[in-house]
């Protein structure tokens, strides 16, 4: 039997974090933690204003790259609107559906019913299988009427992942078609600006009333976002360089706040794991490298052994030579050596050339035609878009060849 002293240790919460929830992905902080999105917050707020008094929420479409605060602002403002409605004596409910997790019309409709059921604390049992999208929507209409909901806001996040627009259409027409007396508004979110065309074609133009574009953050804004959450850490634990450095790196990565917050958290976890008393720049560097290795590993782990040999060849060339662009023939030579060492028959030159082009498509490499002189004609050169160390690391982490 262990002694008391040892037993209490197993729940030790460490010396680094005071409130780790604040820097966890998926956490929806309060509106006062949202930095530098005042105008966007005001726009979403004004679309929901009437609904805080039991009126119709306006449909809003939000575009912007990943990590620009689209999901956050939508969820925060909607939650706030629902609270305001309650103080006004109106019933404004909301449901958040991440369409990247629920891509079919049936899945998304089921998730909508489930979310509403939960927010209403209705305690209905929503069947997991056996119902159609229409059935799930009927459950939704019933819930809305049973609980006298005045207004409903549905957030369809990553809506471009949804297989079709039937759910959106049905929500925007629920009232006129007599399915529900509740005023329903939708916040559609997409990372793809191209999605606008598709929406324009398929859904009424009335949807385009409120269209917002979220721009990527600059280093200064990212710094402010992290500053505003530094109470996730215990006092004195963060060294001064951590926030500026994390922000600067994330700014370089397309101004993605998700990456900034993730790196912030991971740096803290590394310090904690190593038993270090402080989070330092070195932890930030390590967190970034680790994240890149993980991401790259996910990207390559599904690839065939030959693709991995090709990447290994290109990474080896990039690491050992001054120049960074290589002709297909140069890569092919090293590739055949590696493949043979691994006991496989090398693929043809042409096949390798095509596989390299495919990798460019995944963003792992970049290929371009370079004009040689008249005699040579143009030829294809390839460049690795990652640090070779990361590629080696990820390829080695991969079990299998
Ligand atoms: N303006 C902001 N203020 C505070 N945190 C932010 C801000 N924008 C984004 N974040 C944080 O960055 C992460 C990604 O934001 P998110 O809203 O999910 O981006 P998007 O939906 O545009 O991809 C979340 O953890 C979020 O809390
Ligand atoms: Mg999002």
Short mmCIF file of C-alpha atoms in Angstrom, two decimals, residues 14-367:
data_model
loop_
_atom_site.label_atom_id
_atom_site.label_comp_id
_atom_site.label_asym_id
_atom_site.label_seq_id
_atom_site.Cartn_x
_atom_site.Cartn_y
_atom_site.Cartn_z
CA UNK A 14 1.95 21.26 -11.71
CA UNK A 15 3.68 24.59 -11.38
CA UNK A 16 3.04 26.04 -14.81
CA UNK A 17 -0.67 26.46 -15.45
CA UNK A 18 -3.10 28.37 -13.28
CA UNK A 19 -6.04 27.81 -15.63
CA UNK A 20 -5.18 25.65 -18.61
CA UNK A 21 -8.75 25.71 -19.94
CA UNK A 22 -8.05 29.24 -21.20
CA UNK A 23 -5.51 28.04 -23.74
CA UNK A 24 -7.15 24.80 -24.73
CA UNK A 25 -8.35 24.43 -28.31
CA UNK A 26 -12.13 24.38 -28.52
CA UNK A 27 -12.59 26.50 -25.42
CA UNK A 28 -14.99 29.38 -26.09
CA UNK A 29 -13.82 32.23 -23.88
CA UNK A 30 -16.01 35.11 -22.80
CA UNK A 31 -16.43 38.08 -25.13
CA UNK A 32 -13.98 40.18 -23.11
CA UNK A 33 -11.18 37.78 -24.07
CA UNK A 34 -11.77 38.46 -27.75
CA UNK A 35 -9.30 41.02 -28.97
CA UNK A 36 -9.30 43.24 -32.05
CA UNK A 37 -12.53 42.07 -33.63
CA UNK A 38 -14.77 44.89 -32.43
CA UNK A 39 -16.18 45.71 -35.83
CA UNK A 40 -16.96 42.06 -36.61
CA UNK A 41 -18.51 41.56 -33.17
CA UNK A 42 -20.66 44.61 -33.75
CA UNK A 43 -21.81 43.32 -37.15
CA UNK A 44 -22.81 39.91 -35.83
CA UNK A 45 -24.40 41.61 -32.82
CA UNK A 46 -26.52 43.85 -34.98
CA UNK A 47 -27.67 40.86 -37.06
CA UNK A 48 -28.91 39.26 -33.82
CA UNK A 49 -30.24 42.44 -32.21
CA UNK A 50 -33.90 41.97 -33.07
CA UNK A 51 -33.76 38.39 -31.81
CA UNK A 52 -32.74 39.54 -28.33
CA UNK A 53 -36.28 40.94 -28.15
CA UNK A 54 -37.95 37.90 -29.64
CA UNK A 55 -37.73 39.05 -33.25
CA UNK A 56 -36.06 37.54 -36.34
CA UNK A 57 -32.28 37.03 -36.40
CA UNK A 58 -30.73 38.02 -39.72
CA UNK A 59 -28.75 35.47 -41.63
CA UNK A 60 -25.05 36.23 -41.83
CA UNK A 61 -22.26 34.76 -43.89
CA UNK A 62 -18.69 34.87 -42.65
CA UNK A 63 -15.65 34.16 -44.76
CA UNK A 64 -12.00 34.13 -43.80
CA UNK A 65 -8.89 31.97 -43.52
CA UNK A 66 -8.51 29.48 -40.67
CA UNK A 67 -7.68 30.90 -37.29
CA UNK A 68 -9.10 34.37 -37.93
CA UNK A 69 -11.69 34.12 -35.17
CA UNK A 70 -14.79 33.26 -37.20
CA UNK A 71 -16.00 30.40 -35.01
CA UNK A 72 -15.05 32.22 -31.84
CA UNK A 73 -16.82 35.48 -32.65
CA UNK A 74 -19.94 33.65 -33.87
CA UNK A 75 -20.19 31.49 -30.77
CA UNK A 76 -19.38 34.24 -28.29
CA UNK A 77 -21.77 36.78 -29.74
CA UNK A 78 -24.58 34.22 -30.11
CA UNK A 79 -24.17 33.08 -26.51
CA UNK A 80 -24.18 36.69 -25.38
CA UNK A 81 -27.31 37.42 -27.43
CA UNK A 82 -29.07 34.48 -25.85
CA UNK A 83 -28.23 35.78 -22.37
CA UNK A 84 -29.43 39.25 -23.29
CA UNK A 85 -32.68 37.81 -24.62
CA UNK A 86 -33.23 36.02 -21.32
CA UNK A 87 -32.96 39.31 -19.41
CA UNK A 88 -35.44 40.78 -21.89
CA UNK A 89 -37.83 37.93 -21.27
CA UNK A 90 -37.42 36.52 -24.79
CA UNK A 91 -36.40 32.96 -25.68
CA UNK A 92 -33.44 33.07 -28.06
CA UNK A 93 -31.82 29.66 -28.44
CA UNK A 94 -28.89 28.58 -30.56
CA UNK A 95 -27.30 25.48 -31.98
CA UNK A 96 -23.72 25.12 -33.18
CA UNK A 97 -23.05 22.56 -35.91
CA UNK A 98 -19.52 21.97 -37.16
CA UNK A 99 -20.19 20.62 -40.65
CA UNK A 100 -16.66 19.25 -40.99
CA UNK A 101 -17.73 16.70 -38.37
CA UNK A 102 -21.27 16.29 -39.72
CA UNK A 103 -21.04 16.41 -43.48
CA UNK A 104 -24.19 14.72 -44.66
CA UNK A 105 -27.54 16.43 -44.49
CA UNK A 106 -28.77 13.76 -42.07
CA UNK A 107 -25.79 14.05 -39.71
CA UNK A 108 -25.99 17.84 -39.63
CA UNK A 109 -29.76 17.79 -39.06
CA UNK A 110 -29.31 15.29 -36.22
CA UNK A 111 -26.59 17.40 -34.62
CA UNK A 112 -28.84 20.44 -34.84
CA UNK A 113 -31.65 18.60 -33.05
CA UNK A 114 -29.20 17.35 -30.42
CA UNK A 115 -27.70 20.75 -29.73
CA UNK A 116 -31.11 22.34 -29.41
CA UNK A 117 -32.28 19.52 -27.15
CA UNK A 118 -29.29 20.16 -24.94
CA UNK A 119 -29.63 23.94 -24.78
CA UNK A 120 -33.30 23.60 -23.96
CA UNK A 121 -32.47 20.93 -21.38
CA UNK A 122 -35.38 19.14 -22.98
CA UNK A 123 -34.06 15.67 -22.26
CA UNK A 124 -35.59 14.14 -25.39
CA UNK A 125 -33.77 11.07 -26.59
CA UNK A 126 -32.63 11.78 -30.14
CA UNK A 127 -32.10 8.47 -31.97
CA UNK A 128 -28.62 7.97 -33.32
CA UNK A 129 -29.75 6.04 -36.39
CA UNK A 130 -32.81 5.11 -38.33
CA UNK A 131 -34.16 8.58 -38.97
CA UNK A 132 -33.95 10.73 -42.07
CA UNK A 133 -32.85 14.35 -42.23
CA UNK A 134 -36.50 15.36 -42.48
CA UNK A 135 -37.31 13.34 -39.33
CA UNK A 136 -34.57 15.08 -37.39
CA UNK A 137 -35.80 18.45 -38.57
CA UNK A 138 -39.31 17.54 -37.48
CA UNK A 139 -37.89 16.89 -34.00
CA UNK A 140 -36.33 20.34 -34.16
CA UNK A 141 -39.63 22.01 -35.14
CA UNK A 142 -41.40 20.15 -32.33
CA UNK A 143 -38.82 21.22 -29.77
CA UNK A 144 -39.10 24.83 -30.89
CA UNK A 145 -42.84 24.81 -30.51
CA UNK A 146 -42.97 22.76 -27.26
CA UNK A 147 -40.58 25.18 -25.58
CA UNK A 148 -42.04 28.37 -27.06
CA UNK A 149 -38.75 29.42 -28.58
CA UNK A 150 -39.09 32.89 -30.07
CA UNK A 151 -35.88 32.90 -32.10
CA UNK A 152 -33.30 30.33 -33.11
CA UNK A 153 -29.79 31.01 -34.34
CA UNK A 154 -28.08 28.11 -36.09
CA UNK A 155 -24.34 28.34 -36.64
CA UNK A 156 -23.34 26.19 -39.60
CA UNK A 157 -19.56 26.20 -39.29
CA UNK A 158 -17.41 25.10 -42.24
CA UNK A 159 -20.61 24.97 -44.25
CA UNK A 160 -18.71 24.29 -47.49
CA UNK A 161 -18.10 20.76 -46.16
CA UNK A 162 -21.82 20.06 -46.17
CA UNK A 163 -22.89 17.74 -49.01
CA UNK A 164 -25.74 20.00 -50.11
CA UNK A 165 -27.68 23.12 -49.20
CA UNK A 166 -30.95 21.44 -48.19
CA UNK A 167 -30.55 22.05 -44.46
CA UNK A 168 -29.78 25.72 -45.03
CA UNK A 169 -32.70 26.07 -47.41
CA UNK A 170 -35.06 24.33 -45.03
CA UNK A 171 -33.99 26.54 -42.12
CA UNK A 172 -34.38 29.74 -44.06
CA UNK A 173 -37.84 28.74 -45.25
CA UNK A 174 -39.15 27.04 -42.11
CA UNK A 175 -41.40 29.90 -41.19
CA UNK A 176 -42.89 30.71 -44.57
CA UNK A 177 -43.45 27.02 -45.25
CA UNK A 178 -45.39 26.73 -41.99
CA UNK A 179 -43.01 24.24 -40.36
CA UNK A 180 -42.28 26.49 -37.41
CA UNK A 181 -43.41 29.73 -35.84
CA UNK A 182 -39.96 30.45 -34.49
CA UNK A 183 -37.87 33.10 -36.22
CA UNK A 184 -34.81 31.31 -37.54
CA UNK A 185 -31.51 32.86 -38.60
CA UNK A 186 -28.34 31.14 -39.72
CA UNK A 187 -24.71 32.12 -39.35
CA UNK A 188 -22.87 30.41 -42.21
CA UNK A 189 -19.10 30.18 -41.83
CA UNK A 190 -16.63 29.17 -44.51
CA UNK A 191 -12.87 29.19 -44.88
CA UNK A 192 -13.35 29.34 -48.62
CA UNK A 193 -14.22 32.58 -50.29
CA UNK A 194 -15.06 30.57 -53.43
CA UNK A 195 -18.03 29.17 -51.56
CA UNK A 196 -19.78 32.48 -52.11
CA UNK A 197 -20.39 31.53 -55.76
CA UNK A 198 -21.99 28.26 -54.80
CA UNK A 199 -24.27 29.93 -52.26
CA UNK A 200 -25.23 32.59 -54.75
CA UNK A 201 -26.26 29.98 -57.24
CA UNK A 202 -28.26 27.78 -54.94
CA UNK A 203 -29.81 29.85 -52.22
CA UNK A 204 -31.89 33.02 -52.29
CA UNK A 205 -30.03 36.25 -52.68
CA UNK A 206 -31.63 37.45 -49.45
CA UNK A 207 -28.92 35.44 -47.69
CA UNK A 208 -26.29 37.83 -48.93
CA UNK A 209 -27.59 40.63 -46.73
CA UNK A 210 -24.86 40.36 -44.13
CA UNK A 211 -21.56 39.25 -45.50
CA UNK A 212 -18.40 39.58 -43.41
CA UNK A 213 -14.80 38.84 -44.25
CA UNK A 214 -12.34 38.22 -41.41
CA UNK A 215 -8.79 39.26 -42.25
CA UNK A 216 -5.72 37.41 -40.95
CA UNK A 217 -4.18 38.80 -37.77
CA UNK A 218 -0.93 40.70 -37.65
CA UNK A 219 1.77 40.06 -35.05
CA UNK A 220 0.51 42.91 -32.89
CA UNK A 221 -3.01 41.53 -32.71
CA UNK A 222 -1.75 38.03 -32.02
CA UNK A 223 0.35 39.42 -29.20
CA UNK A 224 -2.71 41.11 -27.72
CA UNK A 225 -4.71 37.86 -27.99
CA UNK A 226 -2.07 35.95 -26.06
CA UNK A 227 -1.52 38.76 -23.53
CA UNK A 228 -5.20 38.60 -22.79
CA UNK A 229 -4.93 34.93 -21.85
CA UNK A 230 -1.68 34.87 -19.99
CA UNK A 231 -3.51 34.29 -16.73
CA UNK A 232 -3.74 30.70 -18.00
CA UNK A 233 -0.23 30.53 -16.52
CA UNK A 234 0.87 30.97 -12.95
CA UNK A 235 2.39 34.38 -12.14
CA UNK A 236 6.04 34.74 -13.10
CA UNK A 237 6.17 31.51 -15.09
CA UNK A 238 6.17 33.04 -18.58
CA UNK A 239 9.44 34.60 -19.59
CA UNK A 240 9.15 37.89 -21.44
CA UNK A 241 10.08 36.62 -24.90
CA UNK A 242 7.43 33.90 -25.06
CA UNK A 243 4.44 35.96 -26.18
CA UNK A 244 6.24 38.17 -28.76
CA UNK A 245 8.00 35.17 -30.20
CA UNK A 246 4.87 33.00 -30.43
CA UNK A 247 2.96 35.88 -32.00
CA UNK A 248 5.69 36.64 -34.53
CA UNK A 249 5.89 33.03 -35.65
CA UNK A 250 2.12 32.71 -36.00
CA UNK A 251 1.97 35.97 -37.93
CA UNK A 252 4.37 34.49 -40.42
CA UNK A 253 2.08 31.45 -40.67
CA UNK A 254 -0.79 33.38 -42.29
CA UNK A 255 -1.83 35.17 -39.08
CA UNK A 256 -3.53 32.10 -37.66
CA UNK A 257 -4.60 32.68 -34.04
CA UNK A 258 -5.32 28.99 -33.54
CA UNK A 259 -1.67 28.19 -34.17
CA UNK A 260 -0.62 30.96 -31.80
CA UNK A 261 -2.85 29.71 -28.98
CA UNK A 262 -1.85 26.08 -29.61
CA UNK A 263 1.85 26.93 -29.54
CA UNK A 264 1.35 28.92 -26.36
CA UNK A 265 -0.27 25.93 -24.70
CA UNK A 266 2.20 23.38 -26.05
CA UNK A 267 5.18 25.47 -24.91
CA UNK A 268 3.68 25.42 -21.41
CA UNK A 269 3.11 21.70 -21.55
CA UNK A 270 6.70 21.06 -22.61
CA UNK A 271 7.99 23.15 -19.71
CA UNK A 272 5.70 21.22 -17.40
CA UNK A 273 6.76 17.85 -18.78
CA UNK A 274 10.46 18.69 -18.40
CA UNK A 275 9.89 19.96 -14.88
CA UNK A 276 11.20 23.42 -15.85
CA UNK A 277 10.11 26.30 -13.66
CA UNK A 278 9.72 28.74 -16.54
CA UNK A 279 8.36 28.72 -20.06
CA UNK A 280 11.06 30.04 -22.37
CA UNK A 281 11.73 30.76 -26.04
CA UNK A 282 13.30 27.32 -26.35
CA UNK A 283 9.99 25.72 -25.39
CA UNK A 284 8.26 27.76 -28.08
CA UNK A 285 10.75 26.57 -30.70
CA UNK A 286 10.34 23.01 -29.61
CA UNK A 287 6.54 23.28 -29.61
CA UNK A 288 6.59 24.63 -33.17
CA UNK A 289 8.91 21.93 -34.45
CA UNK A 290 6.86 19.25 -32.76
CA UNK A 291 3.64 20.58 -34.25
CA UNK A 292 5.17 20.68 -37.72
CA UNK A 293 6.49 17.16 -37.41
CA UNK A 294 3.05 15.96 -36.29
CA UNK A 295 1.28 17.75 -39.09
CA UNK A 296 3.72 16.53 -41.68
CA UNK A 297 3.57 13.05 -40.28
CA UNK A 298 -0.21 13.00 -40.67
CA UNK A 299 0.23 14.21 -44.24
CA UNK A 300 2.75 11.56 -45.28
CA UNK A 301 1.66 8.61 -43.18
CA UNK A 302 -1.03 7.67 -45.68
CA UNK A 303 1.35 7.80 -48.64
CA UNK A 304 2.85 4.82 -50.43
CA UNK A 305 6.43 3.75 -49.63
CA UNK A 306 7.62 5.12 -52.97
CA UNK A 307 6.31 8.59 -52.22
CA UNK A 308 8.23 8.43 -48.96
CA UNK A 309 11.44 7.43 -50.79
CA UNK A 310 10.95 10.35 -53.16
CA UNK A 311 10.48 12.77 -50.27
CA UNK A 312 13.49 11.34 -48.49
CA UNK A 313 15.56 11.85 -51.63
CA UNK A 314 14.43 15.45 -52.07
CA UNK A 315 14.99 16.19 -48.36
CA UNK A 316 18.50 14.71 -48.52
CA UNK A 317 19.37 16.81 -51.56
CA UNK A 318 17.95 19.93 -49.94
CA UNK A 319 19.93 19.32 -46.76
CA UNK A 320 23.24 18.61 -48.44
CA UNK A 321 23.35 21.07 -51.33
CA UNK A 322 23.54 24.82 -51.60
CA UNK A 323 20.70 25.13 -54.12
CA UNK A 324 17.12 24.40 -53.15
CA UNK A 325 15.56 23.42 -56.49
CA UNK A 326 16.23 20.10 -58.15
CA UNK A 327 15.46 18.63 -61.52
CA UNK A 328 13.39 15.47 -61.69
CA UNK A 329 16.45 13.55 -62.93
CA UNK A 330 18.54 14.53 -59.88
CA UNK A 331 15.82 13.44 -57.49
CA UNK A 332 15.22 10.30 -59.50
CA UNK A 333 18.85 9.20 -59.18
CA UNK A 334 18.86 9.38 -55.41
CA UNK A 335 15.37 7.92 -55.24
CA UNK A 336 16.42 4.78 -57.13
CA UNK A 337 19.33 4.31 -54.71
CA UNK A 338 17.04 4.63 -51.69
CA UNK A 339 14.33 2.38 -53.14
CA UNK A 340 16.91 -0.28 -54.01
CA UNK A 341 18.43 -0.08 -50.51
CA UNK A 342 14.96 -0.63 -49.11
CA UNK A 343 14.58 -3.68 -51.34
CA UNK A 344 11.94 -2.28 -53.73
CA UNK A 345 12.01 -2.02 -57.48
CA UNK A 346 12.19 1.66 -58.42
CA UNK A 347 9.29 3.14 -60.34
CA UNK A 348 9.83 4.66 -63.78
CA UNK A 349 11.19 8.16 -64.23
CA UNK A 350 7.88 9.32 -65.61
CA UNK A 351 5.92 7.91 -62.70
CA UNK A 352 8.20 9.65 -60.20
CA UNK A 353 7.78 12.90 -62.07
CA UNK A 354 4.01 12.58 -61.78
CA UNK A 355 4.20 11.70 -58.06
CA UNK A 356 6.30 14.79 -57.47
CA UNK A 357 3.63 16.89 -59.11
CA UNK A 358 1.05 15.31 -56.83
CA UNK A 359 3.12 16.22 -53.77
CA UNK A 360 3.12 19.79 -54.99
CA UNK A 361 -0.62 19.56 -54.95
CA UNK A 362 -0.52 18.66 -51.25
CA UNK A 363 1.73 21.62 -50.55
CA UNK A 364 4.67 19.42 -49.57
CA UNK A 365 6.72 20.43 -52.56
CA UNK A 366 6.55 23.06 -55.25
CA UNK A 367 7.17 22.30 -58.89
#
